[in-house]
JSON list of C-alpha atoms in Angstrom, two decimals:
[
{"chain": "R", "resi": 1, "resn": "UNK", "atom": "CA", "xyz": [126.34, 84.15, 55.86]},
{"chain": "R", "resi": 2, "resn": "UNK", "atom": "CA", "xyz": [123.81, 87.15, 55.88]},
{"chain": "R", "resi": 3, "resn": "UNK", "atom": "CA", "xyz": [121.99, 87.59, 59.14]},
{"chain": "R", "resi": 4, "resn": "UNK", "atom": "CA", "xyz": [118.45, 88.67, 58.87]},
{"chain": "R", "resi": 5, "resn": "UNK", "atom": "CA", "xyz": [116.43, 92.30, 59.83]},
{"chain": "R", "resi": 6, "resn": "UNK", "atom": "CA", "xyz": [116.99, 92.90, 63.57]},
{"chain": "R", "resi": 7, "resn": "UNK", "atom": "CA", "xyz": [113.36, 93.15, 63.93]},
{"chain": "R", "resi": 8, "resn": "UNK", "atom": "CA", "xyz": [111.54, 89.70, 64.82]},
{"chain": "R", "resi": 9, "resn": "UNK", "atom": "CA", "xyz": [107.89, 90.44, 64.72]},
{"chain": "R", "resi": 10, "resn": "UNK", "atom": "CA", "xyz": [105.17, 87.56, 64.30]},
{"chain": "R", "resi": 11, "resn": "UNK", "atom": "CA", "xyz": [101.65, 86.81, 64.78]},
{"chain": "R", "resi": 12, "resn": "UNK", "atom": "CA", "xyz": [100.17, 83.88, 67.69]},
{"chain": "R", "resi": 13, "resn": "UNK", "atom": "CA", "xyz": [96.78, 82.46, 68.73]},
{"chain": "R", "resi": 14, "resn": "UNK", "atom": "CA", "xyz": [97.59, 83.23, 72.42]},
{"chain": "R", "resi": 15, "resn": "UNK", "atom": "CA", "xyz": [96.47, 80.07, 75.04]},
{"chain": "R", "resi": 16, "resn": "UNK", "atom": "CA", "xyz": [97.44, 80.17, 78.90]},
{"chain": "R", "resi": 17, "resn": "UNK", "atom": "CA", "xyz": [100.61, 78.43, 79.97]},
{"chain": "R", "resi": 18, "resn": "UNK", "atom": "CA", "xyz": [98.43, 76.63, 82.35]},
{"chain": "R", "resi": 19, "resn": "UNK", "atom": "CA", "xyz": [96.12, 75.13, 79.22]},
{"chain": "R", "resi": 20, "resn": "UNK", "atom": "CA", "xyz": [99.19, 74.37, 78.07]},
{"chain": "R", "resi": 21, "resn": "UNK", "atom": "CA", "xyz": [100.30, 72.13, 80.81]},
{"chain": "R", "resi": 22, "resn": "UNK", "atom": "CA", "xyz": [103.03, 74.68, 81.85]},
{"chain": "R", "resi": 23, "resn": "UNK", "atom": "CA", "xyz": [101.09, 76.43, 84.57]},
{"chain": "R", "resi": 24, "resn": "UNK", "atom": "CA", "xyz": [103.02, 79.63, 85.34]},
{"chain": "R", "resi": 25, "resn": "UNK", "atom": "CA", "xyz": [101.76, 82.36, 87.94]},
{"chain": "R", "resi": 26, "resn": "UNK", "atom": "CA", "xyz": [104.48, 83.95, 88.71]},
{"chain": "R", "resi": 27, "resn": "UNK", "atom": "CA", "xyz": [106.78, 86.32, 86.89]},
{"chain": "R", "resi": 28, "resn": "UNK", "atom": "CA", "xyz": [105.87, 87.63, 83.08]},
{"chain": "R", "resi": 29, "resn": "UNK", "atom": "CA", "xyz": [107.55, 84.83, 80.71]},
{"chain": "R", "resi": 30, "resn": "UNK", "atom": "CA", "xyz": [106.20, 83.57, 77.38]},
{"chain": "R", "resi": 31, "resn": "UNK", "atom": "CA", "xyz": [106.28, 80.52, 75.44]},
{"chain": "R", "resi": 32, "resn": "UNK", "atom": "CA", "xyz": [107.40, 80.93, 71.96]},
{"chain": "R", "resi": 33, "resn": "UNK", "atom": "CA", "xyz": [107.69, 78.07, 69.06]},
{"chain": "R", "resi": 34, "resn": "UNK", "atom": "CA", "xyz": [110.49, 76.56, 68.00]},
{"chain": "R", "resi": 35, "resn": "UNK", "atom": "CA", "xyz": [110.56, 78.82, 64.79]},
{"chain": "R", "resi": 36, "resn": "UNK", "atom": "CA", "xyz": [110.67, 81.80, 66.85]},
{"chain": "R", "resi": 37, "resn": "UNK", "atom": "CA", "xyz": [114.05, 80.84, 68.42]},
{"chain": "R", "resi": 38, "resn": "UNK", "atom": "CA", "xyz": [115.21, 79.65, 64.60]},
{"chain": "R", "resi": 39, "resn": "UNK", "atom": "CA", "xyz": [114.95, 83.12, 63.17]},
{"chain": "R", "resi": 40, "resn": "UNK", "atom": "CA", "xyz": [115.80, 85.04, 66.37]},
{"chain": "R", "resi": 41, "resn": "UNK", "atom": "CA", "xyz": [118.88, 82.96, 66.06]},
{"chain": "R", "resi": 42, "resn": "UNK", "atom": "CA", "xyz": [119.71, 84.52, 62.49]},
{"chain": "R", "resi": 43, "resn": "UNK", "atom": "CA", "xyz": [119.06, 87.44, 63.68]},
{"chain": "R", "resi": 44, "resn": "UNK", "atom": "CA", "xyz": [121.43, 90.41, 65.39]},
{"chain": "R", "resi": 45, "resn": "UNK", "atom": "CA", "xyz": [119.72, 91.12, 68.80]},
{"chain": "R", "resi": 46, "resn": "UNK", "atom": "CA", "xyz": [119.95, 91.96, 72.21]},
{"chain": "R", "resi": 47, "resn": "UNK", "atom": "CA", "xyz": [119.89, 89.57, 75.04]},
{"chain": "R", "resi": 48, "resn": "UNK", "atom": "CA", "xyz": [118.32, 89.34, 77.00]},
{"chain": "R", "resi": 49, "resn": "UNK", "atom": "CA", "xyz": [115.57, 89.16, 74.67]},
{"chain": "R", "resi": 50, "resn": "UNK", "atom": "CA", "xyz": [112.35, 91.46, 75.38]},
{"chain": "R", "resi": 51, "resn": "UNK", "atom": "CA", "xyz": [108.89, 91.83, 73.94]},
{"chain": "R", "resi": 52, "resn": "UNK", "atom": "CA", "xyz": [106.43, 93.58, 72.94]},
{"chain": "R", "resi": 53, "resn": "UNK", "atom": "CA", "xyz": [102.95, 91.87, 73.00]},
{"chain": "R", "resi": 54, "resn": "UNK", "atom": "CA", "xyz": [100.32, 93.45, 71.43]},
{"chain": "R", "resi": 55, "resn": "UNK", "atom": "CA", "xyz": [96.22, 92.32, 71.17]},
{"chain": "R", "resi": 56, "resn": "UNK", "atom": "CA", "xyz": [95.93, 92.94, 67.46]},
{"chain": "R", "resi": 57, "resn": "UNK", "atom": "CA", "xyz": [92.32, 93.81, 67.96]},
{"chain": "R", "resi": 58, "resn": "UNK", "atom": "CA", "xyz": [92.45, 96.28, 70.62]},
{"chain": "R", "resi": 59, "resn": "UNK", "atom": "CA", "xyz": [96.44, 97.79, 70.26]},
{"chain": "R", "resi": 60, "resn": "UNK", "atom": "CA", "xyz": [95.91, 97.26, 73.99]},
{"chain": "R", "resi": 61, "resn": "UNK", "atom": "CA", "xyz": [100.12, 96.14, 75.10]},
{"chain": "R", "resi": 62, "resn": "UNK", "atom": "CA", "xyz": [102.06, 94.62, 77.56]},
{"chain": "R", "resi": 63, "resn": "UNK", "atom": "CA", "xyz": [105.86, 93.91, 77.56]},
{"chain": "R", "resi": 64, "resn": "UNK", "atom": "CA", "xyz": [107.50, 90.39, 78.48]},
{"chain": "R", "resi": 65, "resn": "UNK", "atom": "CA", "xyz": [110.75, 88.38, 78.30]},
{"chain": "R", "resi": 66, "resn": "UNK", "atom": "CA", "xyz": [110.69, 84.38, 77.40]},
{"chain": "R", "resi": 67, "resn": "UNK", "atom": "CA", "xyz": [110.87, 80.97, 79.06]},
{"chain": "R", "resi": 68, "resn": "UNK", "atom": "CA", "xyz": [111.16, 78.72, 76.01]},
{"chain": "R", "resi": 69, "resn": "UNK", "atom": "CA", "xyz": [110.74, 78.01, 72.63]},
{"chain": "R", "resi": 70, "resn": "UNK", "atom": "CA", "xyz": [108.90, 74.83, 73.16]},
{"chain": "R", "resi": 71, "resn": "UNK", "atom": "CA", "xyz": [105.12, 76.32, 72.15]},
{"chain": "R", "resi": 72, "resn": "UNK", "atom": "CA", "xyz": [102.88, 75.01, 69.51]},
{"chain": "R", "resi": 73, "resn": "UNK", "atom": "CA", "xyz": [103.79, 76.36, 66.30]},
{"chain": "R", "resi": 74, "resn": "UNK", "atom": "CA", "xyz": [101.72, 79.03, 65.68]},
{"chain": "R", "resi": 75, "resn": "UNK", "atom": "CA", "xyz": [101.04, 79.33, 69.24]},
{"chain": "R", "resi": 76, "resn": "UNK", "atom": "CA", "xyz": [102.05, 82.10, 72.05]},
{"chain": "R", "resi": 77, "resn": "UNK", "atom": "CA", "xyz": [101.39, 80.93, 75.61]},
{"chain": "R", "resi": 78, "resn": "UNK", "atom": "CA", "xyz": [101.59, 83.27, 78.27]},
{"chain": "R", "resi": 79, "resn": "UNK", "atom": "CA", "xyz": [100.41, 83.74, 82.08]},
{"chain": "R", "resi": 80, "resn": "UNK", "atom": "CA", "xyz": [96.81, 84.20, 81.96]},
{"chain": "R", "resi": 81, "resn": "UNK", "atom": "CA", "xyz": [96.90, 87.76, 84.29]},
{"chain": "R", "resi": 82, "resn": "UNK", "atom": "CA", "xyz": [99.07, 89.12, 81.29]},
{"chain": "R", "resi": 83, "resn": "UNK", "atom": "CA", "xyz": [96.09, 87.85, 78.75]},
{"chain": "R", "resi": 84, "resn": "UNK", "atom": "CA", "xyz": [93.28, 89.80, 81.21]},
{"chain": "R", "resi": 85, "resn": "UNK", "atom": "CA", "xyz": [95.86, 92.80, 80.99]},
{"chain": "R", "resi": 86, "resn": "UNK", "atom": "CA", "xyz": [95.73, 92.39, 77.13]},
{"chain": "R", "resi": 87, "resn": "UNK", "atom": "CA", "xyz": [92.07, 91.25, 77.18]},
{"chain": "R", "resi": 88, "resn": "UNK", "atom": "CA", "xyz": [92.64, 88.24, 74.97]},
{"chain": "R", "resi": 89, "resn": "UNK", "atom": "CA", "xyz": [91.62, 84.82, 75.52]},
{"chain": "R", "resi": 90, "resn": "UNK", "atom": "CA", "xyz": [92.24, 82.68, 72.11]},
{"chain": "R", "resi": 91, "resn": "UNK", "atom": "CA", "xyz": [92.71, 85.68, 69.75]},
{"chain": "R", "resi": 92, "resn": "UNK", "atom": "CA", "xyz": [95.55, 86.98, 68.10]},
{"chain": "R", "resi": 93, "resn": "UNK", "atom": "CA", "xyz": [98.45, 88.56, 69.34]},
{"chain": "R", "resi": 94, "resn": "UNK", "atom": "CA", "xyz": [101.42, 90.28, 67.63]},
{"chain": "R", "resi": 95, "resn": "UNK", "atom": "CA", "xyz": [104.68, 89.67, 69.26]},
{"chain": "R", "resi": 96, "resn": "UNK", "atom": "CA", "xyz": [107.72, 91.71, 68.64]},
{"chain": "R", "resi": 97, "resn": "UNK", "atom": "CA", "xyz": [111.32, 91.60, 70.27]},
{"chain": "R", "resi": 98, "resn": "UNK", "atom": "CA", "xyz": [112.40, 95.17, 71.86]},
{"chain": "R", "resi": 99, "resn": "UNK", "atom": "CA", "xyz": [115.02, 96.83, 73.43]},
{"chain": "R", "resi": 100, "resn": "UNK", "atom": "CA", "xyz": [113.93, 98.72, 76.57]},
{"chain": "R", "resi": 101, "resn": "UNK", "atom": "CA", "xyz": [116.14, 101.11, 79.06]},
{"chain": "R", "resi": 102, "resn": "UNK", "atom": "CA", "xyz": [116.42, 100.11, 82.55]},
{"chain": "R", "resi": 103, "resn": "UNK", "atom": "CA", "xyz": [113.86, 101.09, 85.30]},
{"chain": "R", "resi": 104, "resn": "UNK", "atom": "CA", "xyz": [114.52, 103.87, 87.32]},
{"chain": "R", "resi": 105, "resn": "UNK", "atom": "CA", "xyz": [111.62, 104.74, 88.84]},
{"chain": "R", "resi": 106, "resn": "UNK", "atom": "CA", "xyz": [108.12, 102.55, 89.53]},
{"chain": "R", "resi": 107, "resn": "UNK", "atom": "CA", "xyz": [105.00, 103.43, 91.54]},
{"chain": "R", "resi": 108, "resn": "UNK", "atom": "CA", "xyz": [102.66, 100.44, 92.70]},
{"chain": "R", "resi": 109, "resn": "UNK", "atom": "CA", "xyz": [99.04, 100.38, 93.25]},
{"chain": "R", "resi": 110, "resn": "UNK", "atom": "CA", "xyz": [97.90, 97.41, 95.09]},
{"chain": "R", "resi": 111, "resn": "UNK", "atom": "CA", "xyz": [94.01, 96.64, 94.02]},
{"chain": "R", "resi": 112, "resn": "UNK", "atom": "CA", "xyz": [92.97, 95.20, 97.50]},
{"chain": "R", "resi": 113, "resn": "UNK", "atom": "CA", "xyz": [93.67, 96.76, 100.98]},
{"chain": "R", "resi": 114, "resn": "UNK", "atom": "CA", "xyz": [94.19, 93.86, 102.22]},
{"chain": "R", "resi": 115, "resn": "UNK", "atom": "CA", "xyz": [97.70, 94.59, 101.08]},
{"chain": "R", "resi": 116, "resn": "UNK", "atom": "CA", "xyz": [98.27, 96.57, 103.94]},
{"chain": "R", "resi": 117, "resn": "UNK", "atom": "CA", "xyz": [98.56, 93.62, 106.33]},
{"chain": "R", "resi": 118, "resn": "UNK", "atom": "CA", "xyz": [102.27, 92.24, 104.89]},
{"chain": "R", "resi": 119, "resn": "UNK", "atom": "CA", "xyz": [104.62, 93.28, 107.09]},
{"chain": "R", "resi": 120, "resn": "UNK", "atom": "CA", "xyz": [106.98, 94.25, 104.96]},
{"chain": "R", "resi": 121, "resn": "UNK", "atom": "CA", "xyz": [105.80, 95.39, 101.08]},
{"chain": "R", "resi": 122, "resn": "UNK", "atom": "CA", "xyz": [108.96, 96.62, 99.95]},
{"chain": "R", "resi": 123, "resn": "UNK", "atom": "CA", "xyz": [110.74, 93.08, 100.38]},
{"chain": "R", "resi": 124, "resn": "UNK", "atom": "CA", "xyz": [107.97, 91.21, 99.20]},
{"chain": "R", "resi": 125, "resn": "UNK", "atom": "CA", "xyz": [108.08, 93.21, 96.29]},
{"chain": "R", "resi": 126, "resn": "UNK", "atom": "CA", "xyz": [111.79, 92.93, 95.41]},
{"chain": "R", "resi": 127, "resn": "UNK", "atom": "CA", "xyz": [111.95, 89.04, 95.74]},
{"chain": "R", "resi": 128, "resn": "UNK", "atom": "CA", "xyz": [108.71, 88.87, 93.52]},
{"chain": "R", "resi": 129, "resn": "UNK", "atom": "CA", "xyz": [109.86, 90.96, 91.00]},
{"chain": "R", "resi": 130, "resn": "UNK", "atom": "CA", "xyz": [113.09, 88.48, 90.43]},
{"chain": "R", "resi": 131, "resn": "UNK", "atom": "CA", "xyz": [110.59, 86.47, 88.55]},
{"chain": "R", "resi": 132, "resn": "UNK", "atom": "CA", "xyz": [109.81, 89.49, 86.46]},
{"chain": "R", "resi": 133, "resn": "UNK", "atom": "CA", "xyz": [112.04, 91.16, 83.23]},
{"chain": "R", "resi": 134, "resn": "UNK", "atom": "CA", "xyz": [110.15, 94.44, 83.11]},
{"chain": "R", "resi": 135, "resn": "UNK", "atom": "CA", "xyz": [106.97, 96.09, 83.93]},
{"chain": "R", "resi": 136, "resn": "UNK", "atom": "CA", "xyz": [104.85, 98.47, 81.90]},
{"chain": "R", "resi": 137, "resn": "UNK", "atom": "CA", "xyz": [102.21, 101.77, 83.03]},
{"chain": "R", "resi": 138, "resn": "UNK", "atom": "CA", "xyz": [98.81, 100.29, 83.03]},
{"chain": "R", "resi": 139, "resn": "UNK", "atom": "CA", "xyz": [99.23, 96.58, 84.10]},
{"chain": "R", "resi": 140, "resn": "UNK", "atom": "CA", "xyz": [97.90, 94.81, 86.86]},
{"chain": "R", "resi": 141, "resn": "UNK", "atom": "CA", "xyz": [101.01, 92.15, 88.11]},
{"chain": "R", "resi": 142, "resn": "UNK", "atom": "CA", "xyz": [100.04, 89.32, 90.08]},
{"chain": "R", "resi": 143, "resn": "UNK", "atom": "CA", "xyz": [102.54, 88.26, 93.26]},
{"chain": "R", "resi": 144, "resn": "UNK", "atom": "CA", "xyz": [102.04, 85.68, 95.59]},
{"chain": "R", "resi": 145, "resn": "UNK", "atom": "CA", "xyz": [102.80, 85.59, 99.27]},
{"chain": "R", "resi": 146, "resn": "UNK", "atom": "CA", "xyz": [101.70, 83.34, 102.23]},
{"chain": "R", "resi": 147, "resn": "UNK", "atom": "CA", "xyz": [99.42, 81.12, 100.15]},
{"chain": "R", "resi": 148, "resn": "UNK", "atom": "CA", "xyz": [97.37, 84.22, 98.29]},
{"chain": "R", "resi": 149, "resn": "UNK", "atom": "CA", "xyz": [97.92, 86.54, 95.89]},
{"chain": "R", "resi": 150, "resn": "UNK", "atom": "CA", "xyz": [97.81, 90.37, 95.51]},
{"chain": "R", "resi": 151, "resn": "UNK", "atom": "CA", "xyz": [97.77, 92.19, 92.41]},
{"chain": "R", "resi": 152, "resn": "UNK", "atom": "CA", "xyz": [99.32, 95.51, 91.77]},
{"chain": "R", "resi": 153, "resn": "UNK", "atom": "CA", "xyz": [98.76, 97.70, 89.25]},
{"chain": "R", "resi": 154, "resn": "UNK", "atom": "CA", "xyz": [102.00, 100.09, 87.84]},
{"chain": "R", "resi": 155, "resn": "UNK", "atom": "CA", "xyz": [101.36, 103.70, 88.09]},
{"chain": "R", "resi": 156, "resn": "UNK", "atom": "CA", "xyz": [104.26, 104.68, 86.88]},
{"chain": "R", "resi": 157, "resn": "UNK", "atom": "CA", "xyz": [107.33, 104.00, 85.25]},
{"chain": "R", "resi": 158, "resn": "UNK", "atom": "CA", "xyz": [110.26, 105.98, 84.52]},
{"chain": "R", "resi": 159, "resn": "UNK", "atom": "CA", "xyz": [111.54, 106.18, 81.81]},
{"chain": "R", "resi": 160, "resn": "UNK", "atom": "CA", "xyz": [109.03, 105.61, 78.75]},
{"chain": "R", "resi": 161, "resn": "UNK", "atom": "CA", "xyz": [105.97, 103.80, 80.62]},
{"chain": "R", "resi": 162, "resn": "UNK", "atom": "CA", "xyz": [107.90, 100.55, 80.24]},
{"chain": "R", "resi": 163, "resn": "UNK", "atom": "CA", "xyz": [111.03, 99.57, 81.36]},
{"chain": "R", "resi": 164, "resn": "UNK", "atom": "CA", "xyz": [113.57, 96.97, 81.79]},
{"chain": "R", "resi": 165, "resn": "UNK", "atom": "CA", "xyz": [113.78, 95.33, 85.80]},
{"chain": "R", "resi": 166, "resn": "UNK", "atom": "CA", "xyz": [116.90, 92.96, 85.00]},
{"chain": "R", "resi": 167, "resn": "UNK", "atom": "CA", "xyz": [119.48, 93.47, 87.07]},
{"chain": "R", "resi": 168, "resn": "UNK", "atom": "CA", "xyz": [118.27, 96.84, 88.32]},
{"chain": "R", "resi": 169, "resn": "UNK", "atom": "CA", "xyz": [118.42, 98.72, 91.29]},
{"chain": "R", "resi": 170, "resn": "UNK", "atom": "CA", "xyz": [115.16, 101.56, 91.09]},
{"chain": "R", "resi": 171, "resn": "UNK", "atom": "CA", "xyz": [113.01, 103.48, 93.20]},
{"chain": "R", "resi": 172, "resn": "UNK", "atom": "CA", "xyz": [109.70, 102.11, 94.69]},
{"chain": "R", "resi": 173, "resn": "UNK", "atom": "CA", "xyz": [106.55, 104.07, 95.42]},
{"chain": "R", "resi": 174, "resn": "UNK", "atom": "CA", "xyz": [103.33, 102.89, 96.58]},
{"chain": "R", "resi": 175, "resn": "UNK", "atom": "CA", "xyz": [99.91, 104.75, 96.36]},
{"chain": "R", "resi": 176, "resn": "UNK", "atom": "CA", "xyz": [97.41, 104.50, 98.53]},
{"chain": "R", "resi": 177, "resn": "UNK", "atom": "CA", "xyz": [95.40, 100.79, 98.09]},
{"chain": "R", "resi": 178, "resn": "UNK", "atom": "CA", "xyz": [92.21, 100.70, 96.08]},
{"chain": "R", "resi": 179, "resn": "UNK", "atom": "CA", "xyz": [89.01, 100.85, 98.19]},
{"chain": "R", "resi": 180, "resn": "UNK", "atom": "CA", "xyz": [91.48, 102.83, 100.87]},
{"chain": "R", "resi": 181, "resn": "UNK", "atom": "CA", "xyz": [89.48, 105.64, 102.06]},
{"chain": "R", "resi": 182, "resn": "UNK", "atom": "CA", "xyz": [86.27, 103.39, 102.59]},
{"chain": "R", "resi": 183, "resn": "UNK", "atom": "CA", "xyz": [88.43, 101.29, 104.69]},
{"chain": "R", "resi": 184, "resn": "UNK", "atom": "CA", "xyz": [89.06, 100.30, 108.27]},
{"chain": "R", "resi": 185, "resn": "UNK", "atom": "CA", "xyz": [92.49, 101.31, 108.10]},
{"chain": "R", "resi": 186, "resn": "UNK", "atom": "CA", "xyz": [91.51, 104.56, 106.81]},
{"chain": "R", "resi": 187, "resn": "UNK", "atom": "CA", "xyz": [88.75, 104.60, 109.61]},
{"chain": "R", "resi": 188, "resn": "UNK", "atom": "CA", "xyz": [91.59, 104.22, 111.89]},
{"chain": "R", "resi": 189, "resn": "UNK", "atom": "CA", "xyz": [94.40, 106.53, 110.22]},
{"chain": "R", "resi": 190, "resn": "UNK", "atom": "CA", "xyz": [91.87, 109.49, 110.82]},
{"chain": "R", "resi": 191, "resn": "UNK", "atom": "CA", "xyz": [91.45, 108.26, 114.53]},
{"chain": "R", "resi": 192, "resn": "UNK", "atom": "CA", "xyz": [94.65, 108.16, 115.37]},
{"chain": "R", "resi": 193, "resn": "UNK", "atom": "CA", "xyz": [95.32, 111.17, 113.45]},
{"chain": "R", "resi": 194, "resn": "UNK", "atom": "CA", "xyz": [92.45, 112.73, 115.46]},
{"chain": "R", "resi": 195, "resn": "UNK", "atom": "CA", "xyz": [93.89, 111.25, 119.03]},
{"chain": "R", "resi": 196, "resn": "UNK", "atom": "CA", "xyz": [97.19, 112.94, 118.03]},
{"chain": "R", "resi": 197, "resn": "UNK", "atom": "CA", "xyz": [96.08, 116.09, 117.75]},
{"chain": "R", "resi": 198, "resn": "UNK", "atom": "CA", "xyz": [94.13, 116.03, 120.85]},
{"chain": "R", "resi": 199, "resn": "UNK", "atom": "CA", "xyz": [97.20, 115.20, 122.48]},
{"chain": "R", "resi": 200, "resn": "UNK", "atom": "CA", "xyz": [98.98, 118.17, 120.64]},
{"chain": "R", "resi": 201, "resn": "UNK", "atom": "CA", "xyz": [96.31, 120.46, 121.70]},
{"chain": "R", "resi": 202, "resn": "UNK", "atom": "CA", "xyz": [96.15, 119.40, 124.88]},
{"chain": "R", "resi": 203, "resn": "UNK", "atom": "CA", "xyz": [99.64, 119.30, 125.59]},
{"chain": "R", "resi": 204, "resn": "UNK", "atom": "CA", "xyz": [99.70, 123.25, 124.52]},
{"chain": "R", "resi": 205, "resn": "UNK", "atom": "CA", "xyz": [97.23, 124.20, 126.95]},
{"chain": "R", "resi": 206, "resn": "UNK", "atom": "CA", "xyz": [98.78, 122.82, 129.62]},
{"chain": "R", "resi": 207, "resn": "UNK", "atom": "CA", "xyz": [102.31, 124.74, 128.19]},
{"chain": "R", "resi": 208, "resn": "UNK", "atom": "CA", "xyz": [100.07, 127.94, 128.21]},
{"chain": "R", "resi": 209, "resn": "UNK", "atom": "CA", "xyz": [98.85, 127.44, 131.51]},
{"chain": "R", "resi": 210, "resn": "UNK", "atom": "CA", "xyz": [102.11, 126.88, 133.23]},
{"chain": "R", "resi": 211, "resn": "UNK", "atom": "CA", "xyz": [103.39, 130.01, 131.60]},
{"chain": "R", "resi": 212, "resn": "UNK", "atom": "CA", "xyz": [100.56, 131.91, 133.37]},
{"chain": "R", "resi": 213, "resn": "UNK", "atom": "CA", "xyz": [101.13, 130.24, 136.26]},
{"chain": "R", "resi": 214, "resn": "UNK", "atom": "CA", "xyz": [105.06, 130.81, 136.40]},
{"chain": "R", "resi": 215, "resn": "UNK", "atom": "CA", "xyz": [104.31, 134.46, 135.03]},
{"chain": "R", "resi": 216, "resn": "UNK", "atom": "CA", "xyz": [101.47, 134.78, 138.03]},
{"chain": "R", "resi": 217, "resn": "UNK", "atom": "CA", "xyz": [104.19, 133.07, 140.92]},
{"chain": "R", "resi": 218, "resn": "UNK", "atom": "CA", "xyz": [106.83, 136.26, 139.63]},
{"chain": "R", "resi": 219, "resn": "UNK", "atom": "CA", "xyz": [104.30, 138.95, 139.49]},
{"chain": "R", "resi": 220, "resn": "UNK", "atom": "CA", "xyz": [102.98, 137.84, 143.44]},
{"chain": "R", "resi": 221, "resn": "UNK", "atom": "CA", "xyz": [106.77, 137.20, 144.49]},
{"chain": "R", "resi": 222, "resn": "UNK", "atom": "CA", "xyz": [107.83, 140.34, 143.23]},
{"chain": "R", "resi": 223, "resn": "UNK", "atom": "CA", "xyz": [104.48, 142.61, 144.90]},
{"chain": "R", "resi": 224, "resn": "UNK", "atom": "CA", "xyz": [105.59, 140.87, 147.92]},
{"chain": "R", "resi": 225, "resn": "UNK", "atom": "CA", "xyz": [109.37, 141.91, 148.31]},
{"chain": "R", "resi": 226, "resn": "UNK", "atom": "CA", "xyz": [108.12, 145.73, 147.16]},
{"chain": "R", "resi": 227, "resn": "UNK", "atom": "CA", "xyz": [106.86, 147.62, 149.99]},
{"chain": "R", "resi": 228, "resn": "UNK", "atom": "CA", "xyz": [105.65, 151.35, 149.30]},
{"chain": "R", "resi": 229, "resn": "UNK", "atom": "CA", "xyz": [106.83, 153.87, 151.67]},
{"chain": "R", "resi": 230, "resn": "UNK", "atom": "CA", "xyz": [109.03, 151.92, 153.62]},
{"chain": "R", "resi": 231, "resn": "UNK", "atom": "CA", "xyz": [111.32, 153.58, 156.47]},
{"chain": "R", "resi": 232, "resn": "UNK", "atom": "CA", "xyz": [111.09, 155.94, 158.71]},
{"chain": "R", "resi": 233, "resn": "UNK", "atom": "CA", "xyz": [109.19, 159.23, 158.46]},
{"chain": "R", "resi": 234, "resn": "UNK", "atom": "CA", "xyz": [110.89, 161.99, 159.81]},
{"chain": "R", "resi": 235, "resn": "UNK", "atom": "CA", "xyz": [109.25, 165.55, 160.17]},
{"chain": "R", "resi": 236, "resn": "UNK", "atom": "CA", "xyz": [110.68, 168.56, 158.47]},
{"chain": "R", "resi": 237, "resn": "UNK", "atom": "CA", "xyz": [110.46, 171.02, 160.99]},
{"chain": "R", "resi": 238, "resn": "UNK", "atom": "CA", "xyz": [112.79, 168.53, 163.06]},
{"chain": "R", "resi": 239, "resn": "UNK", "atom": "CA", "xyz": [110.26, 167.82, 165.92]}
]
């Protein structure tokens, strides 16, 4: 038995899983055909399978791991906020399996400020990504939380712009939210930045003053326990 090249790499009219009837939001899955899985299956790989999806049109990429092989042949379907990061919508796409290192390093751009209001980003963020099997410099992810959605867009990625998130422990950064400085919470940063420094001001005049104070108390205590002269006078022809 001869296996086949280790490279799978095949053109797909792309559709939405949710045209499909397989309406995914979350994570970064594809659907692949059943051929797909056929010659991946001949094939010496790694697992768990990754790939590169490329508009064939534009060269514009994203990267992605797979639900199922249960596609139309000759289809791809995918979320449709990874076909607005490809900027495809019925064209063709080239799809090729990878191998990617894991993530070390990300930095996060969330696109509204509304982001600001979730308590807790960082957590939100590492249960969403559990849907997700890497992440790749210059796309916009979608997460949900509390009935909405907020998209992110990655910054950064170490290493190589695109990296693996399976079973990965890697640093999180977070830049400050588009539309920020225009913002209330900006408005309210420099405020309270402001109010702070009053306070620091303020706080060392008042240090100031009761140094003069304290230094003025001494300076009076100490002209009032020195007399000049003091004693008695005596004359120095003895009389």
């Amino acid at each position: 038995f001869q296996r086949g090249p280790a490279v799978f790499e095949r053109q797909y009219h792309v559709n939405s899983t949710g045209f499909a009837g397989k309406d995914m939001r979350d994570g970064d899955k594809i659907y692949l055909p059943p051929s797909a899985f056929e010659q991946l299956a001949r094939m010496v790989v790694e697992y768990p399978l990754l790939f590169e999806a490329r508009n064939v049109r534009s060269g514009r990429k994203t990267h992605c791991g797979v639900l199922e092989f249960s596609s139309e042949e000759g289809f791809c379907y995918m979320p449709f906020w990874m076909m607005q990061n490809l900027g495809v919508e019925g064209n063709l796409i080239s799809v090729k399996n990878v191998s990617l290192k894991k993530a070390t390093f990300v930095k996060l751009r969330a696109q509204s400020v509304d982001f600001l209001e979730v308590h807790n980003p960082r957590a939100l963020l590492e249960v969403a990504l559990r849907q997700f099997t890497c992440l790749t410099v210059g796309d916009v992810i979608r997460i949900p939380h509390a009935g909405r959605f907020f998209d992110l867009e990655i910054r950064e990625v170490s290493p190589d712009g695109a990296a693996s998130i399976i079973e990965t422990d890697c640093n999180v950064d977070f830049e400050e939210p588009l539309g920020y400085k225009e913002s209330k919470y900006a408005e309210y940063e420099r405020k309270s930045k402001e109010a702070e420094e009053a306070k620091r001001a303020e706080a060392a005049v008042r240090t100031l003053q009761k140094a003069k104070q304290e230094s003025d108390e001494k300076e009076a205590a100490e002209a009032a326990s020195f007399k000049a002269f003091s004693g008695a006078g005596k004359r120095i022809d003895g009389k």
